[in-house]
Every structure is written in structure tokens, then in C-alpha cells.
């Protein structure tokens, strides 16, 4: 019988930041922890068990913790995918994705998020424990003036790289969209993200930043964390060798995390719901545009965005 790890995840409560461990597996397992992968204490597991279950974890709620799961001869590095931000909805780690050649994206290096203006004191302290040192902001100037980032003191570098087509933040823009076919507009916007010269230039700058050895841990964000940041995350995962369906599922998970953020506006304008969700057809429109224009995603990454695939994988794969 195959006793491999089927599914394992760390979950944090966004308000208390208390951690729990959810596991689907067979056989005996042990879980080790530390405030970095290098500092994990392998002498004493924080939890041992047999088979599947959900278990509370006795770890600090104020700092980020990294975990190592041992199960049936397998070792899996872990942390929470969705960070417990009380003042932010869609803050996620791009670590832990399996690549097509069997490697994993590194935890704690690259993060994607929505706007960071409402981060609480506890949120900021938690991000400082990582520590986040670079922030890329894809929002337009009007957005950044209205909602200024609240950043931890550990941040040394901030990079405003405005991408205008994804700016759907003002009620005026949103109300005007109600007069159009919103699904068609969102597909068109995703095509623009990878074909408009200004957008392509912005993503080229973004990749130059994350290929700098001194940039990470880095978070890149826009207002909702699903369109401009969503396309950036997809392109990063493509560059690292993650398969297309996994990339799509990561994109679609924004629908879950953003469900509470826009309730008031959607209650007022029910037809606006597609603006605030993630649909397969939206990202697929951008992917298809790249393939029409460049033949393959890799051609777009290497020739247009000047991505050094060898360096990217050295920096961000285990």
C-alpha cells in the first residue's frame, strides 16, 4: 500500500494567529519546528502521531514558524500558505509548490498579497519576524495615495511599479464596469497585462528585482492580490517549473480568501461580483495571449521579460 503523504498543511487563525496542523496520511509521523528551516530542532518533535487528523500546535503566535514533517521515509518542509493577517485578506506564501521535475518552491521567500494599508500591529510584527525586506507595489499612484502601505520596520526596499489596467479600486471605475460585460472586460484586462508594452515593461522590472539575491524575502501586491499580483505569481511559478493546473488552482484560491473583503460593495452592486473574484477564464485569457504572441510561456519569460531560469530556480527552489 502506498503510504506517502497525501495532504498536509499548516493553518493559522487570522485573529489569534494560533496554529494548527491538518494531515491526510497513513502510518506514523513526527513534526519538528523552528523559527527558520536552518534552526529546526530535530532532537525533539513538537508533535507525533499516526494517520490523519487536525492537531493544535503549541508554537508562538507572534512570529512565523517553519515545520518539517517526517512520514514513512518522506520529509516535507512546511509553513502556512495563507498568512494570518487580520488587516489583509489575500497574503500568501509561494512556497511548497511541487515542480514538474520533483523539486519544491522555497517557503518564506516570495509572497503575494492584496493592499497592505490596514495591517494591524500584530500583523506587522508577524511580517517582521520573517523578515520581509522588500515590497513591490503594482498599484497606480491614485491607489497608493489613498491607501498607503503599513509596512514592518524590516522593509529596506520598496518598489512602486504601477500597472494601470488592473486598477479597479474606485467606486467610479467599478460602477462604470456595471454597464459592460464584466467577464469580457476581465478577460481583456488579463490579455492587456501580458501584451500592453507598459505592463510588460513593469513585469520585466519585477523579475529583475526578484532575481537580485538581496531582495527576498519579498512581497508583491496590488489592491486585491488577484489580477496584477495574480499574473505576477503565475509567471513566477511558470518560471520555477510548476505545472499549469497547479498555477491555475493557486490563482483561483483568491476567490476563497477575498470572499469577505468586498461583501458590502457586492451587496450594493450584485452584478459587480465578477470584478472581485477569480475565474479560470480570466487568467486563461492572459495565458492564451502569451501563447499566441510568443508560442510558449517560456519564450515570453526568457525573451521578453529577460528571466534567467537557472538563476530563478537556484534562488527559489529547494
Tab-separated table of C-alpha atoms in Angstrom, residues 128-276:
chain	number	residue	atom	x	y	z
A	128	UNK	CA	8.862	41.468	10.630
A	129	UNK	CA	9.623	38.022	12.044
A	130	UNK	CA	10.026	36.567	8.541
A	131	UNK	CA	11.557	39.209	7.938
A	132	UNK	CA	10.007	40.891	4.873
A	133	UNK	CA	12.710	43.167	3.449
A	134	UNK	CA	11.326	44.137	0.011
A	135	UNK	CA	7.913	45.263	-1.228
A	136	UNK	CA	6.808	45.559	-4.855
A	137	UNK	CA	3.600	47.590	-5.257
A	138	UNK	CA	1.763	47.201	-8.582
A	139	UNK	CA	-0.946	49.747	-7.732
A	140	UNK	CA	-1.446	53.016	-9.589
A	141	UNK	CA	-0.466	56.293	-7.921
A	142	UNK	CA	-4.057	57.191	-7.032
A	143	UNK	CA	-4.411	53.871	-5.207
A	144	UNK	CA	-1.168	54.230	-3.270
A	145	UNK	CA	-2.052	57.765	-2.158
A	146	UNK	CA	-5.471	56.709	-0.921
A	147	UNK	CA	-4.325	53.515	0.782
A	148	UNK	CA	-0.705	53.767	1.911
A	149	UNK	CA	1.152	50.592	2.798
A	150	UNK	CA	1.676	49.963	6.512
A	151	UNK	CA	4.978	48.110	6.478
A	152	UNK	CA	7.225	46.456	9.076
A	153	UNK	CA	10.454	48.202	10.027
A	154	UNK	CA	12.403	45.337	8.463
A	155	UNK	CA	11.498	46.550	4.955
A	156	UNK	CA	14.582	48.041	3.315
A	157	UNK	CA	13.441	48.322	-0.299
A	158	UNK	CA	10.131	49.483	-1.764
A	159	UNK	CA	9.455	49.367	-5.491
A	160	UNK	CA	6.415	51.195	-6.891
A	161	UNK	CA	5.784	49.604	-10.306
A	162	UNK	CA	2.363	50.847	-11.389
A	163	UNK	CA	0.297	48.612	-13.674
A	164	UNK	CA	-2.759	50.636	-14.634
A	165	UNK	CA	-5.083	48.080	-16.338
A	166	UNK	CA	-5.621	46.247	-13.052
A	167	UNK	CA	-6.822	49.342	-11.179
A	168	UNK	CA	-10.446	48.557	-10.322
A	169	UNK	CA	-10.357	50.073	-6.860
A	170	UNK	CA	-12.503	53.206	-7.111
A	171	UNK	CA	-16.290	53.082	-6.969
A	172	UNK	CA	-16.451	55.209	-10.118
A	173	UNK	CA	-14.492	52.660	-12.115
A	174	UNK	CA	-16.485	49.812	-10.623
A	175	UNK	CA	-19.834	51.497	-11.303
A	176	UNK	CA	-18.847	52.138	-14.931
A	177	UNK	CA	-17.960	48.476	-15.340
A	178	UNK	CA	-21.538	47.563	-14.462
A	179	UNK	CA	-22.540	48.992	-17.836
A	180	UNK	CA	-20.331	46.471	-19.649
A	181	UNK	CA	-19.979	42.702	-19.930
A	182	UNK	CA	-17.764	42.294	-16.882
A	183	UNK	CA	-16.456	38.835	-17.768
A	184	UNK	CA	-15.363	40.144	-21.168
A	185	UNK	CA	-13.719	43.150	-19.537
A	186	UNK	CA	-11.777	40.976	-17.085
A	187	UNK	CA	-10.550	38.704	-19.869
A	188	UNK	CA	-9.483	41.747	-21.882
A	189	UNK	CA	-7.663	43.155	-18.859
A	190	UNK	CA	-5.711	39.921	-18.384
A	191	UNK	CA	-4.727	39.979	-22.045
A	192	UNK	CA	-3.509	43.557	-21.602
A	193	UNK	CA	-1.385	42.565	-18.610
A	194	UNK	CA	0.808	40.451	-20.894
A	195	UNK	CA	0.588	42.414	-24.158
A	196	UNK	CA	0.461	46.124	-23.328
A	197	UNK	CA	4.056	47.456	-23.579
A	198	UNK	CA	3.840	49.335	-20.259
A	199	UNK	CA	2.571	46.243	-18.432
A	200	UNK	CA	5.208	44.006	-19.990
A	201	UNK	CA	7.888	46.519	-19.006
A	202	UNK	CA	6.572	46.513	-15.424
A	203	UNK	CA	6.787	42.734	-15.196
A	204	UNK	CA	10.294	42.852	-16.694
A	205	UNK	CA	11.333	45.221	-13.897
A	206	UNK	CA	9.630	42.953	-11.360
A	207	UNK	CA	11.635	39.938	-12.491
A	208	UNK	CA	14.857	41.949	-12.417
A	209	UNK	CA	14.101	42.760	-8.767
A	210	UNK	CA	13.319	39.228	-7.627
A	211	UNK	CA	16.413	37.905	-9.424
A	212	UNK	CA	18.511	40.159	-7.183
A	213	UNK	CA	19.979	37.932	-4.469
A	214	UNK	CA	19.362	40.615	-1.815
A	215	UNK	CA	15.634	41.169	-2.483
A	216	UNK	CA	13.988	38.270	-0.654
A	217	UNK	CA	12.011	37.765	1.486
A	218	UNK	CA	9.808	39.907	-0.768
A	219	UNK	CA	6.086	40.565	-1.057
A	220	UNK	CA	4.461	41.841	-4.245
A	221	UNK	CA	0.933	43.148	-4.141
A	222	UNK	CA	-1.849	45.151	-5.762
A	223	UNK	CA	-5.266	46.088	-4.344
A	224	UNK	CA	-6.976	42.679	-4.351
A	225	UNK	CA	-3.927	40.496	-4.936
A	226	UNK	CA	-5.618	38.576	-7.742
A	227	UNK	CA	-5.136	40.399	-11.077
A	228	UNK	CA	-1.834	42.288	-11.311
A	229	UNK	CA	-0.262	40.321	-8.459
A	230	UNK	CA	-2.072	37.200	-9.648
A	231	UNK	CA	-0.471	37.397	-13.076
A	232	UNK	CA	2.922	38.064	-11.482
A	233	UNK	CA	2.524	34.989	-9.253
A	234	UNK	CA	1.529	32.835	-12.219
A	235	UNK	CA	4.565	33.968	-14.205
A	236	UNK	CA	6.872	33.296	-11.241
A	237	UNK	CA	5.512	29.775	-10.818
A	238	UNK	CA	5.843	29.110	-14.555
A	239	UNK	CA	9.472	30.251	-14.374
A	240	UNK	CA	10.097	27.860	-11.483
A	241	UNK	CA	8.659	24.890	-13.373
A	242	UNK	CA	5.294	24.444	-11.654
A	243	UNK	CA	2.635	22.826	-13.856
A	244	UNK	CA	-0.138	24.929	-15.382
A	245	UNK	CA	-3.052	23.374	-13.480
A	246	UNK	CA	-1.359	23.942	-10.111
A	247	UNK	CA	-0.736	27.553	-11.138
A	248	UNK	CA	-4.397	27.911	-12.078
A	249	UNK	CA	-5.568	26.469	-8.748
A	250	UNK	CA	-3.349	28.922	-6.865
A	251	UNK	CA	-4.882	31.764	-8.882
A	252	UNK	CA	-8.421	30.530	-8.213
A	253	UNK	CA	-7.855	30.345	-4.451
A	254	UNK	CA	-8.098	34.160	-4.350
A	255	UNK	CA	-11.843	33.590	-4.721
A	256	UNK	CA	-11.858	31.941	-1.291
A	257	UNK	CA	-9.651	34.433	0.510
A	258	UNK	CA	-11.351	37.543	-0.893
A	259	UNK	CA	-14.902	36.375	-0.224
A	260	UNK	CA	-15.310	38.654	2.823
A	261	UNK	CA	-13.388	41.684	1.595
A	262	UNK	CA	-15.918	43.035	-0.880
A	263	UNK	CA	-19.219	41.930	0.659
A	264	UNK	CA	-20.502	45.484	1.172
A	265	UNK	CA	-19.858	46.585	-2.402
A	266	UNK	CA	-21.284	43.372	-3.871
A	267	UNK	CA	-24.406	43.781	-1.728
A	268	UNK	CA	-24.844	47.228	-3.278
A	269	UNK	CA	-23.930	46.119	-6.816
A	270	UNK	CA	-24.578	42.359	-7.181
A	271	UNK	CA	-23.603	42.423	-10.851
A	272	UNK	CA	-20.108	43.577	-9.826
A	273	UNK	CA	-19.268	40.226	-8.237
A	274	UNK	CA	-17.033	39.111	-11.182
A	275	UNK	CA	-14.765	42.134	-10.568
A	276	UNK	CA	-13.875	40.784	-7.143
